[in-house]
Amino acid sequence: MSMVTLNEFIMERQADFPFASGDLSRLLADISIAAKIINHKVNKAGLQDILGAESTTNIQGETQMKLDVFSDQALLNAVKWGGQVCGAGSEENEKYFAFDLEHCRKAKYVILFDPLDGSSNIDVNVSIGTIFSIHRRKSSLGDLANVNDFLQKGSDQVAAGYVIYGSSTMLVYTTGHGVNGFTLEPSIGEFCLSHADMKFPETSTMYSINEGNMASCSKGVQAYVNYCKSVDKKNNLPYTARYIGSLVADFHRNLIKGGIYIYPGTKKNTEGKLRLQYECNPLAFIAEQAGGKASDGKNRILDIQPKDLHQRTPFFIGPVKMVEKVEEFIRELDI
Ligand code: AHG
Ligand code: MN
Ligand code: MN
C-alpha cells in the first residue's frame, strides 16, 4: 500500500491555488510540527509534570491547565519562527500578537487558534484537540499586523483545521477544496492520508449537547432535544446521545458517524460558551466543506462579523438536515 504523507499531499494540492507561492503550504507544515510537539507532551501527560492546573487564569477567566500553556507556546513559536504569519490570536491570550520580525512583517497570513481544546479532559485521559483558522492579512505587507487582520468573517478563511489527540492522533484540514484527514503514524512520525474527502453522512440519529444546561436553554432548544428523545419509528427516533465535552472530539465523531453538536446560549450566558474565532469558524468552514452546516440557531456562522477577538456564539453544527431541524424549532418557539 502506498502512503501519502501530509507534506506530500500539501505540495500536490498547491496546484489548486493558481500563482501560489507555497507560503500557505509551509504554514500548514509548521502547524503540523507544533501538533507533533503537543502530541508528544499529551502522550506523556500522566508520567511527566504536565497534568493539572497552572496558578493562572486566561482571558476567558478559566483556570489554565499546564497543557493549555504548553500548547499555546508550541504553536506561537512554530508560526512565529516559521515566518508565514504576521500575527497570531489565541484563546489563551488577551491581545493578539503582531510579530515584529522582518520575515513576519512580510508574511501574508494571520492565524487564530484554540491551542488545547477540551482542557477539562486532560487529567482523565480523554480525547482533546487543537483548532486553527487562517486568514489572509488585511494590513499592508511590511506593516505590523493590526486588529482588522483578526476581526474577519469566517467566510474569509483560507484554511482551517484541527488536530485530535485521541486513540490515534489525527490532523484534519481544509483549504476550501474538501476536507482531508491524516493519521499520525508513530513509527515514522508522519501524518499520513487516512480519510480522503471527508463528508458528513446526510443525516443521523445522534445528538451531542450538555443536557445539564437544559433548564436554562431556550424553549426552541428544549423542544428540539425533546424531539430527539421522542419515540417515532418513521423518523428513526429516539436518537442516541453522545457528549464527550471536548468539542474537537465530539465534532470529529459526528463528522464520521453523523450527528449534530449543539452548544446553545443559556440564561446566564446568552452567547453560549464557544468562541467564534478559535472554535466555531474553523469547524464551520470544515463542516461546510464536508457537506454540512453550521449556524448560531438563526444565521450562518461564517457570515458573522466579529467585533471582538474573544467573542462567543451559540453553536449548532452537523448534517444540513439536522441543523435545519433545530433551526425550525428555534424559529417557531424563540422570539
Ligand atoms: P476549552 O478547553 O478550549 O476551553 O474548550 C472547552 C469547550 C469545548 O471543548 C467543549 O465542547 C465545551 O467546552 C464543554 O463545555 P461544558 O463542560 O460546559 O459542556
Ligand atoms: Mn476549546
Ligand atoms: Mn482551549
Coordinates of N, CA, C and O and ligand atoms in Angstrom, one line a residue, residues 91 114 116-118 131 275 279, ligand 2:
E91 N -6.8 31.8 22.0 CA -7.8 31.8 23.1 C -7.2 32.1 24.5 O -7.8 32.6 25.4
D114 N -7.3 27.8 19.0 CA -7.5 27.3 20.4 C -6.5 26.2 20.6 O -6.6 25.1 20.0
L116 N -5.4 24.2 22.9 CA -5.8 23.0 23.6 C -7.3 23.0 23.9 O -7.7 23.8 24.7
D117 N -8.0 22.2 23.1 CA -9.5 22.2 23.3 C -9.9 21.0 24.1 O -9.4 19.9 23.9
G118 N -10.7 21.2 25.1 CA -11.2 20.1 26.0 C -10.3 20.0 27.2 O -10.1 18.9 27.7
I131 N -7.4 23.6 17.5 CA -8.2 24.1 16.4 C -7.5 25.3 15.8 O -7.1 26.2 16.6
R275 N -16.1 29.9 21.4 CA -15.6 31.2 20.8 C -15.6 31.1 19.3 O -15.2 30.1 18.7
E279 N -12.9 28.5 17.7 CA -13.6 27.2 17.7 C -14.6 27.1 16.6 O -14.6 26.1 15.8
Ligands
MN2 MN -12.0 24.9 23.2

